[in-house]
Tab-separated table of C-alpha atoms in Angstrom:
chain	number	residue	atom	x	y	z
A	24	UNK	CA	159.508	-91.818	-7.850
A	25	UNK	CA	160.204	-89.693	-10.925
A	26	UNK	CA	156.788	-90.881	-12.116
A	27	UNK	CA	155.147	-88.314	-9.827
A	28	UNK	CA	156.634	-85.452	-11.882
A	29	UNK	CA	155.798	-87.317	-15.080
A	30	UNK	CA	152.202	-87.901	-13.940
A	31	UNK	CA	151.885	-84.194	-13.163
A	32	UNK	CA	153.128	-83.493	-16.706
A	33	UNK	CA	150.479	-85.821	-18.176
A	34	UNK	CA	147.763	-84.163	-16.082
A	35	UNK	CA	148.863	-80.628	-17.027
A	36	UNK	CA	148.732	-81.489	-20.713
A	37	UNK	CA	145.259	-83.087	-20.370
A	38	UNK	CA	143.904	-80.075	-18.464
A	39	UNK	CA	145.343	-77.579	-20.992
A	40	UNK	CA	143.926	-79.543	-23.885
A	41	UNK	CA	140.506	-79.871	-22.224
A	42	UNK	CA	140.355	-76.161	-21.423
A	43	UNK	CA	141.412	-75.271	-24.966
A	44	UNK	CA	138.564	-77.343	-26.351
A	45	UNK	CA	136.008	-75.964	-23.924
A	46	UNK	CA	135.486	-79.331	-22.249
A	47	UNK	CA	134.317	-79.527	-18.686
A	48	UNK	CA	135.566	-83.017	-17.966
A	49	UNK	CA	138.356	-85.394	-18.937
A	50	UNK	CA	136.949	-88.907	-18.641
A	51	UNK	CA	139.768	-91.056	-20.056
A	52	UNK	CA	143.397	-90.966	-21.201
A	53	UNK	CA	145.348	-93.487	-23.242
A	54	UNK	CA	149.095	-93.461	-22.668
A	55	UNK	CA	151.645	-95.413	-24.715
A	56	UNK	CA	154.840	-96.485	-22.990
A	57	UNK	CA	157.802	-98.228	-24.587
A	58	UNK	CA	159.390	-101.124	-22.725
A	59	UNK	CA	162.654	-99.130	-22.495
A	60	UNK	CA	161.053	-95.818	-21.487
A	61	UNK	CA	161.820	-96.364	-17.814
A	62	UNK	CA	158.344	-95.143	-16.906
A	63	UNK	CA	156.291	-97.562	-14.821
A	64	UNK	CA	152.612	-97.635	-15.755
A	65	UNK	CA	151.734	-98.887	-12.256
A	66	UNK	CA	153.296	-95.818	-10.645
A	67	UNK	CA	151.575	-93.378	-12.992
A	68	UNK	CA	148.289	-95.163	-12.289
A	69	UNK	CA	148.831	-94.804	-8.530
A	70	UNK	CA	149.819	-91.146	-8.664
A	71	UNK	CA	147.201	-89.977	-11.150
A	72	UNK	CA	144.158	-89.890	-8.823
A	73	UNK	CA	146.255	-87.998	-6.256
A	74	UNK	CA	147.327	-85.210	-8.608
A	75	UNK	CA	144.013	-85.103	-10.504
A	76	UNK	CA	141.861	-84.629	-7.396
A	77	UNK	CA	139.750	-81.499	-7.646
A	78	UNK	CA	140.591	-80.938	-11.352
A	79	UNK	CA	138.644	-81.512	-14.580
A	80	UNK	CA	140.405	-84.869	-14.836
A	81	UNK	CA	139.329	-86.223	-11.455
A	82	UNK	CA	138.114	-89.782	-11.918
A	83	UNK	CA	139.523	-90.089	-15.455
A	84	UNK	CA	140.244	-93.651	-16.525
A	85	UNK	CA	143.849	-94.333	-17.529
A	86	UNK	CA	144.634	-96.955	-20.145
A	87	UNK	CA	148.205	-97.933	-20.942
A	88	UNK	CA	149.422	-99.377	-24.204
A	89	UNK	CA	152.776	-101.100	-23.897
A	90	UNK	CA	155.071	-100.839	-26.888
A	91	UNK	CA	157.599	-103.648	-27.086
A	92	UNK	CA	161.296	-103.048	-27.676
A	93	UNK	CA	162.173	-104.270	-31.163
A	94	UNK	CA	165.494	-104.380	-32.949
A	95	UNK	CA	166.794	-105.127	-36.415
A	96	UNK	CA	170.153	-106.884	-36.528
A	97	UNK	CA	172.776	-105.573	-38.941
A	98	UNK	CA	174.606	-108.920	-38.875
A	99	UNK	CA	171.882	-111.539	-39.353
A	100	UNK	CA	169.057	-109.306	-40.561
A	101	UNK	CA	166.539	-110.675	-38.046
A	102	UNK	CA	163.898	-108.359	-36.652
A	103	UNK	CA	162.911	-109.348	-33.139
A	104	UNK	CA	161.558	-108.294	-29.767
A	105	UNK	CA	164.077	-107.696	-26.968
A	106	UNK	CA	163.449	-109.728	-23.811
A	107	UNK	CA	165.163	-107.087	-21.593
A	108	UNK	CA	167.176	-103.859	-21.695
A	109	UNK	CA	170.129	-105.433	-23.482
A	110	UNK	CA	170.607	-104.130	-27.011
A	111	UNK	CA	171.626	-107.490	-28.415
A	112	UNK	CA	170.112	-109.444	-31.256
A	113	UNK	CA	168.113	-112.263	-29.581
A	114	UNK	CA	168.774	-114.457	-32.639
A	115	UNK	CA	172.575	-114.174	-33.032
A	116	UNK	CA	173.662	-112.112	-29.931
A	117	UNK	CA	175.271	-109.414	-32.106
A	118	UNK	CA	175.394	-105.908	-30.638
A	119	UNK	CA	175.042	-104.336	-34.065
A	120	UNK	CA	171.342	-103.737	-33.702
A	121	UNK	CA	169.124	-100.844	-34.659
A	122	UNK	CA	166.394	-100.039	-32.162
A	123	UNK	CA	163.059	-99.881	-33.958
A	124	UNK	CA	160.801	-99.192	-30.987
A	125	UNK	CA	160.759	-99.226	-27.203
A	126	UNK	CA	161.692	-95.724	-26.035
A	127	UNK	CA	158.259	-94.178	-26.670
A	128	UNK	CA	156.341	-92.264	-24.038
A	129	UNK	CA	153.345	-90.312	-25.265
A	130	UNK	CA	149.703	-89.542	-24.630
A	131	UNK	CA	147.837	-91.136	-27.486
A	132	UNK	CA	144.271	-89.992	-26.988
A	133	UNK	CA	141.892	-88.590	-24.450
A	134	UNK	CA	138.180	-88.563	-23.901
A	135	UNK	CA	136.499	-85.347	-22.953
A	136	UNK	CA	132.965	-84.231	-22.259
A	137	UNK	CA	132.281	-80.932	-23.888
A	138	UNK	CA	130.003	-78.372	-22.394
A	139	UNK	CA	126.582	-78.748	-23.890
A	140	UNK	CA	125.984	-75.204	-25.012
A	141	UNK	CA	122.442	-75.837	-26.280
A	142	UNK	CA	121.338	-76.304	-22.684
A	143	UNK	CA	122.371	-72.800	-21.778
A	144	UNK	CA	119.253	-70.696	-21.970
A	145	UNK	CA	119.591	-67.321	-23.567
A	146	UNK	CA	119.933	-64.560	-21.027
A	147	UNK	CA	116.740	-62.851	-22.121
A	148	UNK	CA	114.599	-65.944	-21.554
A	149	UNK	CA	115.993	-66.352	-18.065
A	150	UNK	CA	115.069	-62.792	-17.182
A	151	UNK	CA	111.573	-62.318	-18.605
A	152	UNK	CA	111.061	-58.895	-17.068
A	153	UNK	CA	114.079	-57.436	-18.916
A	154	UNK	CA	112.790	-54.512	-21.003
A	155	UNK	CA	113.145	-55.069	-24.706
A	156	UNK	CA	115.768	-52.588	-25.792
A	157	UNK	CA	116.808	-54.059	-29.134
B	15	UNK	CA	134.128	-87.682	-27.266
B	16	UNK	CA	137.489	-89.237	-28.004
B	17	UNK	CA	140.230	-87.050	-29.408
B	18	UNK	CA	143.597	-88.164	-30.825
B	19	UNK	CA	146.407	-86.085	-29.395
B	20	UNK	CA	149.854	-87.799	-29.671
B	21	UNK	CA	151.678	-85.679	-27.157
B	22	UNK	CA	155.182	-86.613	-25.951
B	23	UNK	CA	154.975	-87.123	-22.186
B	24	UNK	CA	158.373	-85.562	-21.502
B	25	UNK	CA	157.767	-82.536	-23.727
B	26	UNK	CA	157.299	-80.169	-20.766
B	27	UNK	CA	160.856	-80.986	-19.695
B	28	UNK	CA	162.366	-81.286	-23.184
B	29	UNK	CA	161.226	-77.792	-24.192
B	30	UNK	CA	163.132	-76.265	-21.275
B	31	UNK	CA	166.146	-78.503	-21.867
B	32	UNK	CA	166.385	-77.403	-25.510
B	33	UNK	CA	166.082	-73.742	-24.488
B	34	UNK	CA	168.909	-74.114	-21.940
B	35	UNK	CA	171.077	-75.872	-24.509
B	36	UNK	CA	170.562	-73.003	-26.928
B	37	UNK	CA	171.264	-70.308	-24.308
B	38	UNK	CA	174.443	-72.064	-23.193
B	39	UNK	CA	175.617	-72.561	-26.781
B	40	UNK	CA	175.104	-68.841	-27.449
B	41	UNK	CA	177.349	-68.083	-24.469
B	42	UNK	CA	179.877	-70.759	-25.387
B	43	UNK	CA	179.253	-72.692	-22.173
B	44	UNK	CA	179.336	-76.497	-21.990
B	45	UNK	CA	177.315	-78.316	-19.315
B	46	UNK	CA	178.066	-81.818	-18.044
B	47	UNK	CA	175.428	-83.728	-16.064
B	48	UNK	CA	177.175	-85.883	-13.433
B	49	UNK	CA	175.085	-88.768	-12.089
B	50	UNK	CA	175.551	-91.697	-9.743
B	51	UNK	CA	174.553	-93.228	-6.402
B	52	UNK	CA	174.973	-91.442	-3.072
B	53	UNK	CA	178.579	-92.054	-2.065
B	54	UNK	CA	179.842	-92.981	-5.541
B	55	UNK	CA	182.186	-89.992	-5.382
B	56	UNK	CA	180.439	-87.399	-7.540
B	57	UNK	CA	181.655	-84.392	-5.543
B	58	UNK	CA	185.174	-85.817	-5.218
B	59	UNK	CA	185.362	-86.513	-8.924
B	60	UNK	CA	184.084	-83.041	-9.838
B	61	UNK	CA	186.650	-81.570	-7.424
B	62	UNK	CA	189.424	-83.656	-8.989
B	63	UNK	CA	188.396	-82.613	-12.502
B	64	UNK	CA	188.236	-78.944	-11.464
B	65	UNK	CA	191.812	-79.170	-10.120
B	66	UNK	CA	193.009	-80.447	-13.493
B	67	UNK	CA	190.928	-78.121	-15.694
B	68	UNK	CA	190.754	-74.788	-13.855
B	69	UNK	CA	194.000	-73.393	-15.285
B	70	UNK	CA	192.623	-73.721	-18.762
B	71	UNK	CA	188.874	-73.237	-18.325
B	72	UNK	CA	186.533	-71.137	-16.223
B	73	UNK	CA	184.309	-73.553	-14.336
B	74	UNK	CA	181.040	-73.292	-12.398
B	75	UNK	CA	179.109	-75.949	-10.490
B	76	UNK	CA	175.436	-76.581	-9.741
B	77	UNK	CA	175.106	-78.834	-6.716
B	78	UNK	CA	171.862	-80.801	-6.626
B	79	UNK	CA	170.810	-82.238	-3.306
B	80	UNK	CA	167.532	-83.043	-1.652
B	81	UNK	CA	168.553	-80.961	1.358
B	82	UNK	CA	171.491	-79.018	2.786
B	83	UNK	CA	174.469	-77.315	1.197
B	84	UNK	CA	177.404	-79.501	2.264
B	85	UNK	CA	178.668	-80.109	-1.276
B	86	UNK	CA	178.192	-76.491	-2.322
B	87	UNK	CA	180.372	-75.385	0.606
B	88	UNK	CA	183.065	-77.867	-0.467
B	89	UNK	CA	183.092	-76.457	-4.000
B	90	UNK	CA	182.857	-72.821	-2.804
B	91	UNK	CA	185.943	-73.375	-0.643
B	92	UNK	CA	187.865	-73.993	-3.880
B	93	UNK	CA	186.962	-70.508	-5.089
B	94	UNK	CA	184.659	-71.893	-7.782
B	95	UNK	CA	181.266	-70.244	-8.445
B	96	UNK	CA	178.631	-72.660	-7.169
B	97	UNK	CA	174.871	-72.641	-6.681
B	98	UNK	CA	173.122	-75.129	-4.436
B	99	UNK	CA	169.906	-76.548	-5.854
B	100	UNK	CA	167.738	-78.176	-3.185
B	101	UNK	CA	164.926	-80.293	-4.584
B	102	UNK	CA	163.158	-80.569	-1.205
B	103	UNK	CA	162.433	-84.259	-1.569
B	104	UNK	CA	162.398	-84.695	-5.334
B	105	UNK	CA	164.611	-87.525	-6.560
B	106	UNK	CA	165.977	-85.798	-9.668
B	107	UNK	CA	166.723	-82.410	-11.224
B	108	UNK	CA	164.401	-81.061	-13.926
B	109	UNK	CA	165.327	-78.689	-16.738
B	110	UNK	CA	163.133	-75.912	-15.357
B	111	UNK	CA	165.134	-75.861	-12.109
B	112	UNK	CA	168.368	-75.388	-14.064
B	113	UNK	CA	166.725	-72.625	-16.080
B	114	UNK	CA	165.881	-70.788	-12.839
B	115	UNK	CA	169.413	-71.156	-11.507
B	116	UNK	CA	171.468	-70.185	-14.563
B	117	UNK	CA	170.886	-66.414	-14.106
B	118	UNK	CA	172.824	-66.739	-10.831
B	119	UNK	CA	175.972	-67.338	-12.910
B	120	UNK	CA	177.854	-64.875	-15.064
B	121	UNK	CA	177.738	-67.092	-18.157
B	122	UNK	CA	180.067	-64.760	-20.068
B	123	UNK	CA	182.744	-65.616	-17.532
B	124	UNK	CA	182.314	-69.421	-17.782
B	125	UNK	CA	183.364	-72.198	-20.166
B	126	UNK	CA	182.100	-75.228	-18.302
B	127	UNK	CA	179.382	-76.063	-15.770
B	128	UNK	CA	179.260	-79.347	-13.893
B	129	UNK	CA	175.826	-80.261	-12.576
B	130	UNK	CA	176.004	-82.739	-9.734
B	131	UNK	CA	172.666	-84.490	-9.947
B	132	UNK	CA	170.798	-86.047	-7.001
B	133	UNK	CA	172.473	-89.245	-5.741
B	134	UNK	CA	170.230	-91.783	-7.436
B	135	UNK	CA	170.752	-94.417	-10.145
B	136	UNK	CA	167.174	-94.327	-11.391
B	137	UNK	CA	165.252	-91.093	-11.773
B	138	UNK	CA	167.810	-88.495	-12.990
B	139	UNK	CA	168.342	-90.533	-16.173
B	140	UNK	CA	164.816	-89.656	-17.346
B	141	UNK	CA	165.367	-85.906	-17.416
B	142	UNK	CA	167.474	-83.955	-19.887
B	143	UNK	CA	168.595	-80.699	-18.271
B	144	UNK	CA	170.225	-78.966	-21.236
B	145	UNK	CA	173.518	-80.811	-20.851
B	146	UNK	CA	176.053	-81.353	-23.639
B	147	UNK	CA	177.098	-84.677	-22.130
B	148	UNK	CA	176.305	-87.075	-19.319
B	149	UNK	CA	178.893	-88.633	-17.043
B	150	UNK	CA	177.748	-91.577	-14.922
B	151	UNK	CA	179.829	-92.699	-11.956
B	152	UNK	CA	179.830	-96.193	-10.495
B	153	UNK	CA	182.191	-96.941	-7.624
B	154	UNK	CA	183.794	-100.316	-6.954
B	155	UNK	CA	182.181	-100.864	-3.486
B	156	UNK	CA	178.695	-100.535	-5.020
B	157	UNK	CA	179.118	-103.878	-6.805
B	158	UNK	CA	179.527	-105.082	-10.366
B	159	UNK	CA	175.830	-105.868	-10.865
B	160	UNK	CA	174.672	-102.254	-10.945
B	161	UNK	CA	174.786	-101.733	-14.710
B	162	UNK	CA	172.591	-104.798	-15.218
B	163	UNK	CA	170.210	-103.682	-12.461
B	164	UNK	CA	169.884	-100.004	-13.422
B	165	UNK	CA	170.157	-100.134	-17.215
B	166	UNK	CA	168.544	-96.793	-18.073
B	167	UNK	CA	171.173	-94.746	-16.215
B	168	UNK	CA	173.991	-96.470	-18.079
B	169	UNK	CA	172.233	-96.608	-21.439
B	170	UNK	CA	171.804	-92.835	-21.586
B	171	UNK	CA	175.302	-91.805	-20.477
B	172	UNK	CA	178.139	-90.620	-22.708
B	173	UNK	CA	180.889	-91.762	-20.354
B	174	UNK	CA	181.106	-94.091	-17.381
B	175	UNK	CA	183.693	-93.490	-14.661
B	176	UNK	CA	184.486	-96.532	-12.494
B	177	UNK	CA	185.521	-94.673	-9.370
B	178	UNK	CA	187.518	-95.933	-6.341
B	179	UNK	CA	189.322	-98.266	-8.738
B	180	UNK	CA	192.143	-98.504	-6.177
B	181	UNK	CA	189.660	-100.515	-4.052
B	182	UNK	CA	189.452	-103.275	-6.675
B	183	UNK	CA	191.672	-105.771	-4.743
B	184	UNK	CA	189.361	-105.563	-1.723
B	185	UNK	CA	186.021	-106.219	-3.410
B	186	UNK	CA	184.572	-109.020	-5.516
B	187	UNK	CA	184.069	-106.652	-8.407
B	188	UNK	CA	184.466	-107.962	-11.924
B	189	UNK	CA	185.307	-105.029	-14.213
B	190	UNK	CA	184.904	-107.227	-17.291
B	191	UNK	CA	181.318	-107.958	-16.307
B	192	UNK	CA	180.627	-104.241	-15.904
B	193	UNK	CA	182.159	-103.433	-19.259
B	194	UNK	CA	180.139	-106.201	-20.896
B	195	UNK	CA	176.886	-105.075	-19.271
B	196	UNK	CA	177.610	-101.464	-20.212
B	197	UNK	CA	178.301	-102.416	-23.836
B	198	UNK	CA	175.028	-104.355	-23.910
B	199	UNK	CA	172.938	-101.294	-23.099
B	200	UNK	CA	175.235	-98.620	-24.535
B	201	UNK	CA	177.688	-99.570	-27.285
B	202	UNK	CA	179.242	-96.090	-27.538
B	203	UNK	CA	179.894	-94.885	-23.955
B	204	UNK	CA	183.558	-94.492	-23.002
B	205	UNK	CA	184.583	-96.292	-19.804
B	206	UNK	CA	187.204	-94.762	-17.503
B	207	UNK	CA	188.613	-96.555	-14.429
B	208	UNK	CA	189.612	-93.759	-12.036
B	209	UNK	CA	190.559	-93.121	-8.445
B	210	UNK	CA	189.977	-89.636	-7.120
B	211	UNK	CA	192.073	-90.586	-4.073
B	212	UNK	CA	195.229	-91.641	-5.924
B	213	UNK	CA	194.576	-89.632	-9.095
B	214	UNK	CA	194.990	-92.707	-11.294
B	215	UNK	CA	193.070	-92.652	-14.548
B	216	UNK	CA	191.981	-89.026	-14.218
B	217	UNK	CA	194.106	-87.807	-17.130
B	218	UNK	CA	192.088	-89.917	-19.550
B	219	UNK	CA	188.808	-88.604	-18.127
B	220	UNK	CA	190.101	-85.024	-18.326
B	221	UNK	CA	190.837	-85.673	-21.993
B	222	UNK	CA	187.222	-86.794	-22.476
B	223	UNK	CA	185.942	-83.585	-20.836
B	224	UNK	CA	188.222	-81.503	-23.075
B	225	UNK	CA	186.847	-83.369	-26.083
B	226	UNK	CA	183.301	-82.366	-25.031
B	227	UNK	CA	184.446	-78.760	-24.573
B	228	UNK	CA	185.886	-78.651	-28.075
B	229	UNK	CA	182.954	-80.293	-29.831
């Protein structure tokens, strides 16, 4: 259930970033999650439309990239992917392993639609009867 | 248009956590985040630690609960400054909530704050709240499979208290299995068998807390 707060955090960042860049819509977000991050992509995916409703990010497509948990063993030197949460070398079962990846949790990229400023007609043209003052 | 951003998802919480850590360090206050299931004995353990530390250190408590102030009343009855934090449904405490509550304490008059997190083996582990150390509690009646089933909680803790250890003869609880599972996800955490009822094992845990206070 902590994913609700995390999803809100993802949304807030996307909205801030979109506003900063003058965008009027967030259409997609790519999120990278490590296998040991403890954050469930399914939950974030479920919560996102609920928190994004009525915002610039409503309807945005979420894509998740899973980063596997990898370790390097100090005893046998093998570099391998962990099958679960256990920090043991899958090759020799040693606990002297260095975690190379797996705890990541970050927003990698987003797609925004920027306001098309060329479509905005100059004020004067919209109001033809405006007296020419300058 | 696609833009690359690379933004840490937990940054909104981490920023507040770092700020709290800095503020507490400036005041010379140490904060310990106590986590475990409902009924593991978090309040009892905090109470037992207070009894053994209060002569030497000035202690405050933040009691996190979804609703009510039962635990805060227990702590207040000991004459210890306590603030109840109700999350109104949320399953964990976030750094920003702690930031809002800290002004309720006179930090100049404190050495140590225990935060009793929401009873939950999952969500609180995700959120740093400006603590100097984490203490996870697992009680014997909960079963010896909990470390394997809730790895994140036990992989992020600095110490693990096995509470209600006096109940060991009455449950099929294999402490060796728990120690093994804990070592698998967290090679450095200290493990302390304790009983808040009999007082057994508490001296060693008190020593760990003092070590955190001195570091």
